[in-house]
Coordinates of C-alpha atoms in Angstrom, one line a residue:
X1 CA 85.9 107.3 64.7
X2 CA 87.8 107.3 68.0
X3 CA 91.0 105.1 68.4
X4 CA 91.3 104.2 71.7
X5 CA 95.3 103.5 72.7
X6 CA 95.3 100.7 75.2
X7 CA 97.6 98.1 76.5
X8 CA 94.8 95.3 75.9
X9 CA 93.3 92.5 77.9
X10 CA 95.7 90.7 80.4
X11 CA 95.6 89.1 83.8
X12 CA 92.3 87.7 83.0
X13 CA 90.8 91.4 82.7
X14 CA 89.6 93.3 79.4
X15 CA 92.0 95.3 80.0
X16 CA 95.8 95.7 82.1
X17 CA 95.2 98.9 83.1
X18 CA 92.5 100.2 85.3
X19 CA 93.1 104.0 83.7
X20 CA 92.6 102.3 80.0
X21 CA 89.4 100.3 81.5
X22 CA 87.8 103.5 83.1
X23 CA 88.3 105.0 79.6
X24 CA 86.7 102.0 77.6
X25 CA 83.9 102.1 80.5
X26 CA 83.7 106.5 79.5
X27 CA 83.0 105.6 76.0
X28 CA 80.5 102.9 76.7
X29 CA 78.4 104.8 79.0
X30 CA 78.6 107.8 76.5
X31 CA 77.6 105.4 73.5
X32 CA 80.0 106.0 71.4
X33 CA 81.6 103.9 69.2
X34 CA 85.7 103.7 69.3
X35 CA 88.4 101.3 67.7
X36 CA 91.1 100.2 69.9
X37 CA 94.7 100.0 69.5
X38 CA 97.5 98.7 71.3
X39 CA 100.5 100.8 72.4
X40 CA 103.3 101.3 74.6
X41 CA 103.5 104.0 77.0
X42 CA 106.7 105.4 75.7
X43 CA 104.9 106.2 72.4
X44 CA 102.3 108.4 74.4
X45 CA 102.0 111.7 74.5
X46 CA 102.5 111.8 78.4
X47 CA 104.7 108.9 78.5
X48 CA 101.2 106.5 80.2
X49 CA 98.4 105.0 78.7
X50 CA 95.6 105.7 77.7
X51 CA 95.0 108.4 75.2
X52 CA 92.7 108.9 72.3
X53 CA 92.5 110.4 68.7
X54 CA 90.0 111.9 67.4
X55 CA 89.4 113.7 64.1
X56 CA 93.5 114.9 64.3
X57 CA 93.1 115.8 67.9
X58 CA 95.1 113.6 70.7
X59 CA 93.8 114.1 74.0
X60 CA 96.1 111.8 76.7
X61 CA 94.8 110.9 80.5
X62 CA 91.1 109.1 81.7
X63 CA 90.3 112.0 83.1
X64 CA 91.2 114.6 80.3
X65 CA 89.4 111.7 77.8
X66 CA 86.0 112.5 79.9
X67 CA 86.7 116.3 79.7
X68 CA 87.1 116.0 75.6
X69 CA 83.6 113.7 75.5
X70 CA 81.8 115.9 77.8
X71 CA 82.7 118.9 75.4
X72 CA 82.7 117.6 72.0
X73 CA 79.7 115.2 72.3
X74 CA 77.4 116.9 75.1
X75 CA 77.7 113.7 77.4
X76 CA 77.0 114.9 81.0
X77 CA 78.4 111.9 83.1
X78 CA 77.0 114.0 86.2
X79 CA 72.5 114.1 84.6
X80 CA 70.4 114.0 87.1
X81 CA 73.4 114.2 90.2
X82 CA 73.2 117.0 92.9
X83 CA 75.8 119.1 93.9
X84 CA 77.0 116.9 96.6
X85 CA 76.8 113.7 94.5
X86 CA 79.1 115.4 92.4
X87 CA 81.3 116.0 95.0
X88 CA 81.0 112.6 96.1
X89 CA 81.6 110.9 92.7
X90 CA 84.8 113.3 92.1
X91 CA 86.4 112.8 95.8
X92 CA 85.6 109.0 95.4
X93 CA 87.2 108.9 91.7
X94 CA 90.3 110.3 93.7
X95 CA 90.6 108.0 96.3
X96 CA 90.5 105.5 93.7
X97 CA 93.1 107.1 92.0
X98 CA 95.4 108.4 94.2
X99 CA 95.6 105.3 96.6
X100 CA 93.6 102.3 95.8
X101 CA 95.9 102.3 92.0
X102 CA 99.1 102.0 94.1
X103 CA 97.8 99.5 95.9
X104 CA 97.7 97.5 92.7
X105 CA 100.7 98.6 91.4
X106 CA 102.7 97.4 94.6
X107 CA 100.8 94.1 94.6
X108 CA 101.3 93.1 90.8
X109 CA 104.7 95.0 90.3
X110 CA 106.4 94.8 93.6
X111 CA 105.5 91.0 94.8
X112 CA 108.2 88.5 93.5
X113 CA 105.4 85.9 93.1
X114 CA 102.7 88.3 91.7
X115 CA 105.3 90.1 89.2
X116 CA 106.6 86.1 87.6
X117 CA 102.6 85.6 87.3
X118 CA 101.6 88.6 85.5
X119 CA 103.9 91.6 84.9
X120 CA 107.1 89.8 83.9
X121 CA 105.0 88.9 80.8
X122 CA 105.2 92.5 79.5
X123 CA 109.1 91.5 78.6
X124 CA 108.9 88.3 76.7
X125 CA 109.1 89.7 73.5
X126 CA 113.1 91.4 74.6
X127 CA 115.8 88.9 74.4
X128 CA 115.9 86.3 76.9
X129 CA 119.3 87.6 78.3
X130 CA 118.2 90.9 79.0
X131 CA 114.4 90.2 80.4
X132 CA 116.0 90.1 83.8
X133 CA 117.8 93.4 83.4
X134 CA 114.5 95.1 81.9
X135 CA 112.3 94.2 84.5
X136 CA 114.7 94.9 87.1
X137 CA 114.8 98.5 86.2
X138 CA 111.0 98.7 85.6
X139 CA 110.5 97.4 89.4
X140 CA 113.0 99.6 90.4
X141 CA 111.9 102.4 89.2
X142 CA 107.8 101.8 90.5
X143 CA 109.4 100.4 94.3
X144 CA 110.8 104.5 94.0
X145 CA 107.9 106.4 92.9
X146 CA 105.8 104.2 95.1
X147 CA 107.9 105.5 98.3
X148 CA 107.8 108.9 96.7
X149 CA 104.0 108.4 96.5
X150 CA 104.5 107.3 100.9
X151 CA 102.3 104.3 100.2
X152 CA 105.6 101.8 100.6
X153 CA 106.7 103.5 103.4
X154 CA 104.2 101.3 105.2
X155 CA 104.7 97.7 106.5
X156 CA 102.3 95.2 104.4
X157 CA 99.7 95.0 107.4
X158 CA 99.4 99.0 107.5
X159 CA 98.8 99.1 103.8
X160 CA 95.7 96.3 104.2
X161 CA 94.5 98.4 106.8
X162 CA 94.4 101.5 104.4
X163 CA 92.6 99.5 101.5
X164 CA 90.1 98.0 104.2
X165 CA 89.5 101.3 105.7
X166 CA 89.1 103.1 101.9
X167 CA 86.8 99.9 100.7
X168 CA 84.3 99.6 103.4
X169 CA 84.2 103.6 102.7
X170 CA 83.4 103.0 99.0
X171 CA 80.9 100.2 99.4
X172 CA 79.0 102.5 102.3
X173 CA 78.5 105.3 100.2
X174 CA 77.2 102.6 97.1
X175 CA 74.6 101.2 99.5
X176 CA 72.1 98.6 97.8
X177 CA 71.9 100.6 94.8
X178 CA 73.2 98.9 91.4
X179 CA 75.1 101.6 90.6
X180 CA 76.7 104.5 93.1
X181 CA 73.9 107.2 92.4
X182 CA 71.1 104.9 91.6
X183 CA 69.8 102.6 88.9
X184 CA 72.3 104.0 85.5
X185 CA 75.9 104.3 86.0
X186 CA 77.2 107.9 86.0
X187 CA 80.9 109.1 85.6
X188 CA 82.3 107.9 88.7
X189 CA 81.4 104.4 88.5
X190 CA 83.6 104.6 85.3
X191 CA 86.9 105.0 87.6
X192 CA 85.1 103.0 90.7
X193 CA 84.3 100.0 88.3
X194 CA 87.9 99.9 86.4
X195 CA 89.9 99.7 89.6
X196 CA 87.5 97.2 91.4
X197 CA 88.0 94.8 88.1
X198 CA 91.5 95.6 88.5
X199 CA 92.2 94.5 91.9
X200 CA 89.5 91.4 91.3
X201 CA 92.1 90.3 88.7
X202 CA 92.4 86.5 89.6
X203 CA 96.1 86.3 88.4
X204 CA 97.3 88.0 91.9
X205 CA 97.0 87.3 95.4
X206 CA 96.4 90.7 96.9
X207 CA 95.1 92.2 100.3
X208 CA 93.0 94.3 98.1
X209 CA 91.2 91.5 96.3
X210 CA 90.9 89.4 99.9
X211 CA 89.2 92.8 101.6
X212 CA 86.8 93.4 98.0
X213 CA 85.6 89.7 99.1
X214 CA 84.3 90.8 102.3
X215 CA 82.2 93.3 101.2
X216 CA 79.7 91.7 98.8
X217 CA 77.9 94.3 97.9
X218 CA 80.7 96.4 96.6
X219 CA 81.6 92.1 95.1
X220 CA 78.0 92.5 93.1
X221 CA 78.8 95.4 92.1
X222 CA 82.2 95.2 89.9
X223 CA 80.1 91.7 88.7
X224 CA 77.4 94.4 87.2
X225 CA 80.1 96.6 85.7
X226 CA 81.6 93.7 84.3
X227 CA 78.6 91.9 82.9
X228 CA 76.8 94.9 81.8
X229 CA 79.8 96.5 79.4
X230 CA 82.6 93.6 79.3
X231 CA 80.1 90.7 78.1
X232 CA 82.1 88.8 76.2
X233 CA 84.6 87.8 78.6
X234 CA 81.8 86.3 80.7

């Protein structure tokens, strides 16, 4: 059985992060079952979450989870795509990645009123003197490596623009179609699904959720991901 390291539901989503969600959403599409277990990133073989075990082996990133299920179990997340589609789902999975996750992270870690709703949470089980202190350093540390990453380097509106920009990209390359290649979700819509739940997560007030709104096809869609493999929370 698989064991599935996670930080668990929060911020009325199934799960805080979008990397653990496209991982739960991996599994489900591949139909296989998996326990889940809740962990800190410092326990983690590369110091994030998640990461799986299986049989003795520990295999740590999303991405490297798919890579494990595709050559263990004979999953192809790609049946039935093209070369381009390929191409498609793996540049799209980046942009989701690479940008759109830093978008979230600025909005729930870096905005005073988002951080008191949701991430200050994480710290209510340290002493009450040093909660302050803790999360502090923890926003200190994302506001660096989010101006490392260049994304905080631009002024609010410039970063609105970006996510608008990279959403109305996303939701004119899924079309009508219930999923992004056709009628059965593929690999990609296991990364495209996790961060459009994330930035729908109704604890913030974000630029992301606000531009997600104005697409409502792209809207339907994280509804479908969500009442297709999360039932339960509906």
């Amino acid at each position: 059985m698989i064991t599935l390291h996670t930080f668990g539901p929060a911020f009325g989503l199934p799960e805080a992060s979008p990397f653990v969600t496209k991982a739960i959403l991996l599994l489900k599409i591949a139909g296989l079952d998996f326990t889940t277990k809740r962990d800190v990133p410092f326990k983690a073989p590369k110091g994030k979450l998640p990461f799986i075990e299986d049989d003795g082996q520990i295999i740590a990133d999303s991405t490297f989870i798919r890579f494990h299920i595709e050559k263990k179990y004979g999953f192809d997340y790609d049946a039935g795509l093209t070369p381009e589609q390929k191409a498609t789902g793996w540049a799209l999975e980046k942009l989701c990645e690479d940008q759109l996750y830093w978008m979230v992270v600025a909005d729930r870690w870096l905005d005073d009123a988002n951080f008191a709703r949701g991430p200050a949470r994480f710290f209510d089980s340290a002493p009450a003197p040093l909660r302050p202190l803790i999360g502090a350093m923890v926003r200190r540390k994302i506001r660096n490596a989010a101006w490392a990453q260049g994304l905080l380097r631009h002024t609010p509106e410039e970063r609105r623009l970006l996510a608008r920009r990279s959403l109305e990209a996303v939701a004119t390359l899924l079309g009508d179609k219930p999923f992004l290649f056709g009628d059965e979700p593929h690999g990609a819509d296991a990364t495209l699904g996790a961060f459009a739940l994330a930035a729908l997560s109704p604890t913030f007030e974000c630029a992301t959720r606000e531009e997600i709104g104005k697409l409502p096809n792209l809207l339907a869609y994280a509804h479908r991901i969500e009442a297709r493999f999360f039932p339960d929370k509906n």
